[in-house]
Coordinates of C-alpha atoms and ligand atoms in Angstrom, one line a residue:
X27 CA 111.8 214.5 101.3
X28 CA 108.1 214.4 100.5
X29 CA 105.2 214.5 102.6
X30 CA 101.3 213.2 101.8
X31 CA 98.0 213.7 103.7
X32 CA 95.0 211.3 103.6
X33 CA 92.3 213.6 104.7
X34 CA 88.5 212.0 106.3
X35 CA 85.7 213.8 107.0
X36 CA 84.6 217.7 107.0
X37 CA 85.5 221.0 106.2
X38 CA 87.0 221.6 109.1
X39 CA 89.5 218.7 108.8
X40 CA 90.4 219.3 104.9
X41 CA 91.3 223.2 107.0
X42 CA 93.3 221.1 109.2
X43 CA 95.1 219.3 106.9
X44 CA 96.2 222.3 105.1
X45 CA 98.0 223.6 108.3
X46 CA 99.7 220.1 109.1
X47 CA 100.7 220.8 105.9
X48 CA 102.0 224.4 106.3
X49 CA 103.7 222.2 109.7
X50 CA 105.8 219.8 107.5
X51 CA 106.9 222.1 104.8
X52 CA 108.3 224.4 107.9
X53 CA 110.2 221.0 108.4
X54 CA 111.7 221.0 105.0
X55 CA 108.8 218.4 103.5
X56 CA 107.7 218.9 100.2
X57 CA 103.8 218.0 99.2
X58 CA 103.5 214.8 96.9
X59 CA 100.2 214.2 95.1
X60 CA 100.9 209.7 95.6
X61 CA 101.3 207.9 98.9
X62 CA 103.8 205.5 97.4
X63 CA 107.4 208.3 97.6
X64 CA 106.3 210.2 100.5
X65 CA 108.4 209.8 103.3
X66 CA 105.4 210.6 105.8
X67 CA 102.0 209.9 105.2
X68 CA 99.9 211.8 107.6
X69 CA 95.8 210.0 108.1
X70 CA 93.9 213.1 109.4
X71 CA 90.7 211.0 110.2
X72 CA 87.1 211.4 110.8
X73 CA 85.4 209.2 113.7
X74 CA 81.7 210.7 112.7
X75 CA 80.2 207.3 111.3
X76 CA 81.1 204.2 112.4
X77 CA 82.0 203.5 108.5
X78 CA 84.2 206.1 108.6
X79 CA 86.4 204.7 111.3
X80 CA 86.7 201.9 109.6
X81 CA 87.9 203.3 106.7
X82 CA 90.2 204.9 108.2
X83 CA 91.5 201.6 110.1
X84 CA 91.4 199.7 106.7
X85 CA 93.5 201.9 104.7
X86 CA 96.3 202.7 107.8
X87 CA 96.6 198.8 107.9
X88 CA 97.3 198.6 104.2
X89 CA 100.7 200.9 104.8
X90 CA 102.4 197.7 106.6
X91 CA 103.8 196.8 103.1
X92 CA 105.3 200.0 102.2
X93 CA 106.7 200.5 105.9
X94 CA 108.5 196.7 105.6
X95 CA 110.0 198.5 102.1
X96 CA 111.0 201.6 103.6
X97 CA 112.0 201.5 107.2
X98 CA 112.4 204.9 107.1
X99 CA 109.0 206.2 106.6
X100 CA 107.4 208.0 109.2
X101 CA 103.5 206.8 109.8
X102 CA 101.4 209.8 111.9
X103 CA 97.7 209.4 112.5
X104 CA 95.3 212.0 114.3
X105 CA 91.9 213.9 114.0
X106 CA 89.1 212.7 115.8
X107 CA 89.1 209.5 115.6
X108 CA 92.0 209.3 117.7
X109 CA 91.0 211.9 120.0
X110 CA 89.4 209.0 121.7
X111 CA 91.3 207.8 123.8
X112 CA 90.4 204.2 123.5
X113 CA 90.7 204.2 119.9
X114 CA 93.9 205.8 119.9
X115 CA 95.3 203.3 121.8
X116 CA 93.6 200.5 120.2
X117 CA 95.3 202.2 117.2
X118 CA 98.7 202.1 118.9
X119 CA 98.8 198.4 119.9
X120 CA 96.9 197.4 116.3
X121 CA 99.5 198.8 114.2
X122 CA 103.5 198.5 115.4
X123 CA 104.3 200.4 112.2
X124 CA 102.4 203.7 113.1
X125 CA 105.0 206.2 114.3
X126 CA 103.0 209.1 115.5
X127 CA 99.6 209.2 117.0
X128 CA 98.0 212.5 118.0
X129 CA 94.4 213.9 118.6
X130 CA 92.8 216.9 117.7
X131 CA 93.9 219.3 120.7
X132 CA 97.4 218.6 119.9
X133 CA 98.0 219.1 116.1
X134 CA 99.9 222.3 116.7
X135 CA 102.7 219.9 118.6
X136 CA 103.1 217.8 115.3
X137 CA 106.3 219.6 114.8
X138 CA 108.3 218.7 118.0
X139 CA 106.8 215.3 117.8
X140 CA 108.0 214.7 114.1
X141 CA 111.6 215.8 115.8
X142 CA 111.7 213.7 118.7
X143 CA 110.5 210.8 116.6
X144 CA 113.2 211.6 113.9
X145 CA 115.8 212.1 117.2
X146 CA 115.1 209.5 119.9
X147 CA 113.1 206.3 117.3
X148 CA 110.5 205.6 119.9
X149 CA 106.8 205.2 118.8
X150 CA 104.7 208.1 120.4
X151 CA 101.3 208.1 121.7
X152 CA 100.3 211.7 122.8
X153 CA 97.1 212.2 124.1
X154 CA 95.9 215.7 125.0
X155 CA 92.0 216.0 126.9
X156 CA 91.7 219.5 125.6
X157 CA 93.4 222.8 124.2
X158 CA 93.3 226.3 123.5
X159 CA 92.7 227.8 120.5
X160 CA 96.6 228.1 119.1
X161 CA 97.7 230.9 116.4
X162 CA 100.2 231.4 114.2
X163 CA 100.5 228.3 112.4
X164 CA 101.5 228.2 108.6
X165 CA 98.8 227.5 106.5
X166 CA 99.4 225.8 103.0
X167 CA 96.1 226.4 101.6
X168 CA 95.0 223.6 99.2
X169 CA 91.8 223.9 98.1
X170 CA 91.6 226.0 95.0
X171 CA 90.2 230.0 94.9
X172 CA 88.3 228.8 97.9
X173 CA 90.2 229.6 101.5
X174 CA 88.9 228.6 104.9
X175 CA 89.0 230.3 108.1
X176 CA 88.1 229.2 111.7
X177 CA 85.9 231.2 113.4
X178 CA 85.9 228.5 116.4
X179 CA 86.3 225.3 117.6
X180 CA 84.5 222.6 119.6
X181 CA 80.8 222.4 120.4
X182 CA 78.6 222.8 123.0
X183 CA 75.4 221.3 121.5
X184 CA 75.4 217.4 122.5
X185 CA 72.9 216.2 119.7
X186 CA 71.7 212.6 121.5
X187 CA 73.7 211.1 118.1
X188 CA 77.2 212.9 117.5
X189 CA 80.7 212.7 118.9
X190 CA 81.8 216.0 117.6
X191 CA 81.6 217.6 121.3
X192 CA 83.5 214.7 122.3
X193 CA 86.4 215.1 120.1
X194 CA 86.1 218.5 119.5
X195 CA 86.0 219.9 122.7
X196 CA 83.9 223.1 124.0
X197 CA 83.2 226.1 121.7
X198 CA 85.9 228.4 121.5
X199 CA 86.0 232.1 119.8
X200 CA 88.7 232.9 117.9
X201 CA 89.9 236.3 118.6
X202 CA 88.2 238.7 116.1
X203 CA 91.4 240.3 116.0
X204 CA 92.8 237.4 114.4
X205 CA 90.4 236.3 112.0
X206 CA 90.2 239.8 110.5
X207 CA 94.3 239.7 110.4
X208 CA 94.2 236.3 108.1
X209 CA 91.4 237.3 106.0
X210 CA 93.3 240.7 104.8
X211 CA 96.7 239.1 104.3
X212 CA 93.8 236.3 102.2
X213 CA 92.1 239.4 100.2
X214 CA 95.9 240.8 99.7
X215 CA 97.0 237.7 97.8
X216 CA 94.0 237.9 95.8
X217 CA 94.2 234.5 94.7
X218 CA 90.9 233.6 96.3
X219 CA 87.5 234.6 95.2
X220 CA 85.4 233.1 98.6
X221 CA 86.3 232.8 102.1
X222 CA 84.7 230.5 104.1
X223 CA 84.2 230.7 107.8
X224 CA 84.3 227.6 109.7
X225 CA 82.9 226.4 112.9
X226 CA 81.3 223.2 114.3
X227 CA 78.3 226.0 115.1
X228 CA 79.1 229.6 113.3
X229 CA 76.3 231.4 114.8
X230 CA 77.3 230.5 118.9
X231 CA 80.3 233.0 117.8
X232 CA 81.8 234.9 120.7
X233 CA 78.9 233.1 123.1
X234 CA 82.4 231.9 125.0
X235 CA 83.9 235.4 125.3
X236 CA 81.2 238.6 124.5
X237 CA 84.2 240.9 124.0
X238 CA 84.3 239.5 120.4
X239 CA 81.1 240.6 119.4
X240 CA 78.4 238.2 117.8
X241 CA 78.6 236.6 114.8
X242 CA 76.7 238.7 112.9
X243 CA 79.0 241.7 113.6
X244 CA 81.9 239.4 112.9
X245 CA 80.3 239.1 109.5
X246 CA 79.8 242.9 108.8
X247 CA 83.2 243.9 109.9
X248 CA 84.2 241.3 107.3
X249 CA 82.6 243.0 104.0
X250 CA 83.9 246.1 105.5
X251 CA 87.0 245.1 104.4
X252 CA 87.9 246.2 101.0
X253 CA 88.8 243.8 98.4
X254 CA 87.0 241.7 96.1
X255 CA 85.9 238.7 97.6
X256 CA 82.7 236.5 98.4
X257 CA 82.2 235.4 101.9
X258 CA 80.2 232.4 103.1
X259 CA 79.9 230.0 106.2
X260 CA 79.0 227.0 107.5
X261 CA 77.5 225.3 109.6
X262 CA 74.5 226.9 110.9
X263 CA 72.5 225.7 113.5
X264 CA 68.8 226.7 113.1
X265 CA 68.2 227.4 117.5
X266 CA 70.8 229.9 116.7
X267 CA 70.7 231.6 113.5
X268 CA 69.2 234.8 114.1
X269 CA 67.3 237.7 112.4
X270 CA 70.8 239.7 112.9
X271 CA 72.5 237.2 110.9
X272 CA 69.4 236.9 108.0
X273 CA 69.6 240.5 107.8
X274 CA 73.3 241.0 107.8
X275 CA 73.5 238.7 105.0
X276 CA 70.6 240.2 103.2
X277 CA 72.7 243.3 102.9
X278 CA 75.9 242.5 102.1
X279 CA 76.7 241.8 98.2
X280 CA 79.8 240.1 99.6
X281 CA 77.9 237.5 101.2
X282 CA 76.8 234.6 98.7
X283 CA 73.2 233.7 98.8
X284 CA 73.7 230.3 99.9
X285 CA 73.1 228.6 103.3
X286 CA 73.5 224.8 104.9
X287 CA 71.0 224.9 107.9
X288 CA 70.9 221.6 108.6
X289 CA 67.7 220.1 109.9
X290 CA 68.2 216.3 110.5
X291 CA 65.0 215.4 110.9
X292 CA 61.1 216.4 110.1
X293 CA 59.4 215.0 113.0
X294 CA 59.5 217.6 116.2
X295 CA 59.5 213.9 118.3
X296 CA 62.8 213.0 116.8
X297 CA 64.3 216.3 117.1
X298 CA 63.4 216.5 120.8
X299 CA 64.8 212.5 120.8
X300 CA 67.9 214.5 119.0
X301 CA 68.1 217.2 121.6
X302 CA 68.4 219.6 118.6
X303 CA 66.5 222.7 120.4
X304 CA 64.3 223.6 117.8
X305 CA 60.5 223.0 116.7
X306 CA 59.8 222.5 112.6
X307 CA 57.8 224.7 112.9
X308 CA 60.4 227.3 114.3
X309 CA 62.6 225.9 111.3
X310 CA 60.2 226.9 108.7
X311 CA 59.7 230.2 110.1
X312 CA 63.0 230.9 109.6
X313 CA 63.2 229.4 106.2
X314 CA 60.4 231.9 104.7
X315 CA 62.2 234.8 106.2
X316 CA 65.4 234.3 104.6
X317 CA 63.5 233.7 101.6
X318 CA 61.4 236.7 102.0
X319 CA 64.3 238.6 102.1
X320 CA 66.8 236.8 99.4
X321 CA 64.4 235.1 97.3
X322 CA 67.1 233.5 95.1
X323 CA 68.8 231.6 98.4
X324 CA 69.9 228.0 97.6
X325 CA 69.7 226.0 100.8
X326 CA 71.1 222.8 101.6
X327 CA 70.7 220.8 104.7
X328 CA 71.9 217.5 106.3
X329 CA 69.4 214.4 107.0
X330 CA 69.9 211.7 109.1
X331 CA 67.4 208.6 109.0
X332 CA 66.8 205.9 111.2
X333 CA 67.3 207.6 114.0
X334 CA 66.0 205.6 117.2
X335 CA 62.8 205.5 117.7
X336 CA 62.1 206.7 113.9
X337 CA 58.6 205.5 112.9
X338 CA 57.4 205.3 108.8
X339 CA 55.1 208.2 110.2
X340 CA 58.3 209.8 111.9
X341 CA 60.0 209.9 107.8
X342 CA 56.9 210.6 106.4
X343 CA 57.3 213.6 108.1
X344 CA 60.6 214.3 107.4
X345 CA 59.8 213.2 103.8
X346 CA 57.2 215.7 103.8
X347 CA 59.3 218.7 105.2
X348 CA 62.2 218.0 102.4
X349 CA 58.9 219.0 100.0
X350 CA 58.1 221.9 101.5
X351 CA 61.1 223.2 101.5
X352 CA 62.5 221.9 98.0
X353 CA 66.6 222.1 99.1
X354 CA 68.9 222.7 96.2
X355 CA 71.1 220.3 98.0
X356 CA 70.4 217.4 101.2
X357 CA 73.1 215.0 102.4
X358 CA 71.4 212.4 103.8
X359 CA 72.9 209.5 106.2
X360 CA 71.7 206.8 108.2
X361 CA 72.0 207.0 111.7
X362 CA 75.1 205.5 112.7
X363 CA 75.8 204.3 116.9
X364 CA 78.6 206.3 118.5
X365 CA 79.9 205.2 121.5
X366 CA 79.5 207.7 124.8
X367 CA 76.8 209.4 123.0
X368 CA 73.1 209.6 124.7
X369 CA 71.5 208.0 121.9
X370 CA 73.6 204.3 121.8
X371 CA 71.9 203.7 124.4
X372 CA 68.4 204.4 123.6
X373 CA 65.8 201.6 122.9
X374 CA 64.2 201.7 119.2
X375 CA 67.3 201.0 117.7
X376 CA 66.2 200.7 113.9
X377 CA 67.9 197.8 111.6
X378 CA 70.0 198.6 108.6
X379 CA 67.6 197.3 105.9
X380 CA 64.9 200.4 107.0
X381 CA 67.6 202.7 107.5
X382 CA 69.0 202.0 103.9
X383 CA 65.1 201.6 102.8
X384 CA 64.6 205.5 104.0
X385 CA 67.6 206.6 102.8
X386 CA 67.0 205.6 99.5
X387 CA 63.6 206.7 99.3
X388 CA 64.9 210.1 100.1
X389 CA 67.8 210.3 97.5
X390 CA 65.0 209.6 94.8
X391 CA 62.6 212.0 96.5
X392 CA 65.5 214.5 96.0
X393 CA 65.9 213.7 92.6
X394 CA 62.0 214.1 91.4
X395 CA 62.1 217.6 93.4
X396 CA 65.1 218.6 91.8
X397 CA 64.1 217.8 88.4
X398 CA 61.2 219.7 88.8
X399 CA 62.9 222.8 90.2
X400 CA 64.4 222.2 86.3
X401 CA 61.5 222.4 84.7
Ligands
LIG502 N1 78.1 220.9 113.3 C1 77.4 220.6 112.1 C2 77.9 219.3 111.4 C3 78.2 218.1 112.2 S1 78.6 216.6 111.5 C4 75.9 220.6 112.5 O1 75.5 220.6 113.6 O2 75.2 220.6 111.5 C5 77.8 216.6 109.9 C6 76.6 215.8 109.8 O3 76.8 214.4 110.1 C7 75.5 216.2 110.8 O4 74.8 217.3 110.4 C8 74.6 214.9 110.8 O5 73.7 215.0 109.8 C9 75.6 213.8 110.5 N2 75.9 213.0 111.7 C10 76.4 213.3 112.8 N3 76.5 212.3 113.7 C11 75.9 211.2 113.0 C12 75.7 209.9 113.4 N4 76.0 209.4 114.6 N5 75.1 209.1 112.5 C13 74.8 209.6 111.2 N6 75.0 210.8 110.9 C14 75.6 211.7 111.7
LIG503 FE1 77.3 217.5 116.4 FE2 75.1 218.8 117.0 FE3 77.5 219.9 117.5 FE4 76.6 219.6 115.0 S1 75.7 220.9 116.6 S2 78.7 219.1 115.8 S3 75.5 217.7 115.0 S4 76.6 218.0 118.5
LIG504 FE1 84.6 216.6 111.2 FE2 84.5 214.0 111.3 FE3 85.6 215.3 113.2 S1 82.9 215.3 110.5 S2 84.7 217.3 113.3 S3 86.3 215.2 111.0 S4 84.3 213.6 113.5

């Protein structure tokens, strides 16, 4: 009996996917690289950008043929996308040939709900409006000498644009406890050179529960630990990071001299549009100090253009802060409506051909900077 995951999205759901892995292999499932033999095909999905979604809804569509050919085959879809409600049952009612359909507070049940599938042949639809933060699950860690770790879940933020805090739920700590447990049993296999903490927000660690100390202590009680390993994180949000965490990292060998501090935009309008919480110039400021203090740092950082309201002055600005800064790395993305959010329903909404025009400009503007860096 084989299993196969379709994974959308980020870091946190490729992490995800590797303990809905560690959940089917508990069942007896064995991993198989191809979609076409697996007896259940799991789509984790991503509901960031609209595109995304309809990816997603594309490619679960496809399966109908290979469900008519195998009656058998058990169909389970969840991540975010489905943790809206709508959308999950749009899902449900869509697609007659999808067994299983769960959200993101409830991956932990996947097991039971396989069984009760497997027992009682009714379709399920299990929608959960939030969780806890759940241990003990088997990971079955996938991506080469690189393994993940939660540090939390959720976020708090509510950038006008995103539906992360709407799928994700509220930021919650793990228990430092725990995160120290996994990464020794990780350094004891030493099979893995970096560990990377995860989190929707990495430096709001413990802002839920002060017992667990801040995130910077979480990272120096980490290198403590002996072993031979690199540690790294993401993602940071620049209202957060602090000179506790520059200077932590600063330190410590163990920490890799890399950071993704995303900035979205370079105009302080947009940003307030945004409801980011922090000025460029407050962003800049903290870009010379961790260069002051690791001049060798590689920074990347996310963009998003055509954000509503966005003037040509608006990306000039924007354009002009990407210079300044000269990333090693920027993922740039046109602004995408998400519905709920504050921003769908702002006026200013900017039309595809601009957006694509911007984005464009700044892919080649990244180019000429990096070539230079080269030279
Ligand atoms: N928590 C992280 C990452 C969130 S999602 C952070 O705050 O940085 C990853 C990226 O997707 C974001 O940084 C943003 O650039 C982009 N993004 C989020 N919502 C979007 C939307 N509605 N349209 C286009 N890009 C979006
Ligand atoms: Fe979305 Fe903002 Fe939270 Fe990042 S910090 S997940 S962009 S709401
Ligand atoms: Fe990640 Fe997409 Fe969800 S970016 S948190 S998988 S909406």
């Amino acid at each position: 009996m084989f299993y196969h995951i379709v994974t959308y999205g980020c870091q946190m759901n490729v992490h995800e996917s590797e303990k809905i892995a560690g959940i089917l292999e508990d069942l007896g499932y064995e991993f198989t690289p191809t979609r076409n033999n697996a007896d259940v095909i799991v789509f984790n999905t991503c509901a960031i950008r609209e595109g995304a979604e309809d990816r997603a809804f594309g490619n679960i569509g496809a399966l109908k043929q290979q469900k008519r050919k195998n009656k058998n085959l058990l169909i389970v879809v969840c991540g975010c996308m489905t943790q809206q409600k709508d959308v999950a049952q749009r899902l449900f009612d869509t697609f007659p040939f999808v067994d299983i359909i769960l959200g993101t507070h409830n991956i932990h049940l996947l097991k039971s709900l396989v069984m009760r599938k497997l027992n009682e042949r009714k379709r399920i639809l299990q929608y959960m409006e939030s969780g806890d933060v759940v241990e003990g699950i088997n990971v079955k860690r996938t991506s080469g000498d690189n393994a993940w770790v939660n540090i939390m879940y959720g976020c708090n933020n509510f950038c006008t644009y995103c539906i992360v805090p709407y799928v994700r739920g509220r930021e919650k700590s793990r228990k430092k406890i725990d995160i120290i447990n996994e990464i020794k049993e990780i350094i004891a296999l030493q099979s893995y050179k970096t560990i990377t903490l995860l989190g929707q927000n990495v430096n709001s660690y413990g802002n839920d529960d002060p017992s667990q100390g801040t995130f910077a202590q979480l990272l120096q009680n980490i290198c403590d630990l002996q072993g031979d390993f690199k540690l790294t994180f993401m993602t940071s949000h620049p209202k957060d990071l602090n000179d506790d965490v520059i200077n932590v990292m600063a330190q410590n060998d163990k920490i890799l001299k890399e950071l993704h501090l995303p900035v979205q935009s370079g105009s302080n309008k947009i940003l307030k549009a945004m409801n980011r919480n922090y000025t460029i110039e407050h962003y800049l400021n903290i870009v010379n100090k961790l260069r002051g203090k690791m001049p060798d740092i590689r920074l990347s950082t996310d963009i998003i253009v055509g954000f509503p309201g966005e003037t040509e002055e608006d990306f000039q600005d924007t354009c002009d802060l990407v210079r300044t800064v000269e990333y090693d790395n920027i993922f740039a993305f046109m602004y995408s409506k998400r519905g709920g959010t504050v921003a769908d329903k702002m006026t200013g909404q900017i039309d595809d051909e601009t957006k694509h025009k911007r984005v464009n400009f700044l892919l080649n503007l990244e180019k000429e900077i990096k070539a230079q860096k080269e030279n």
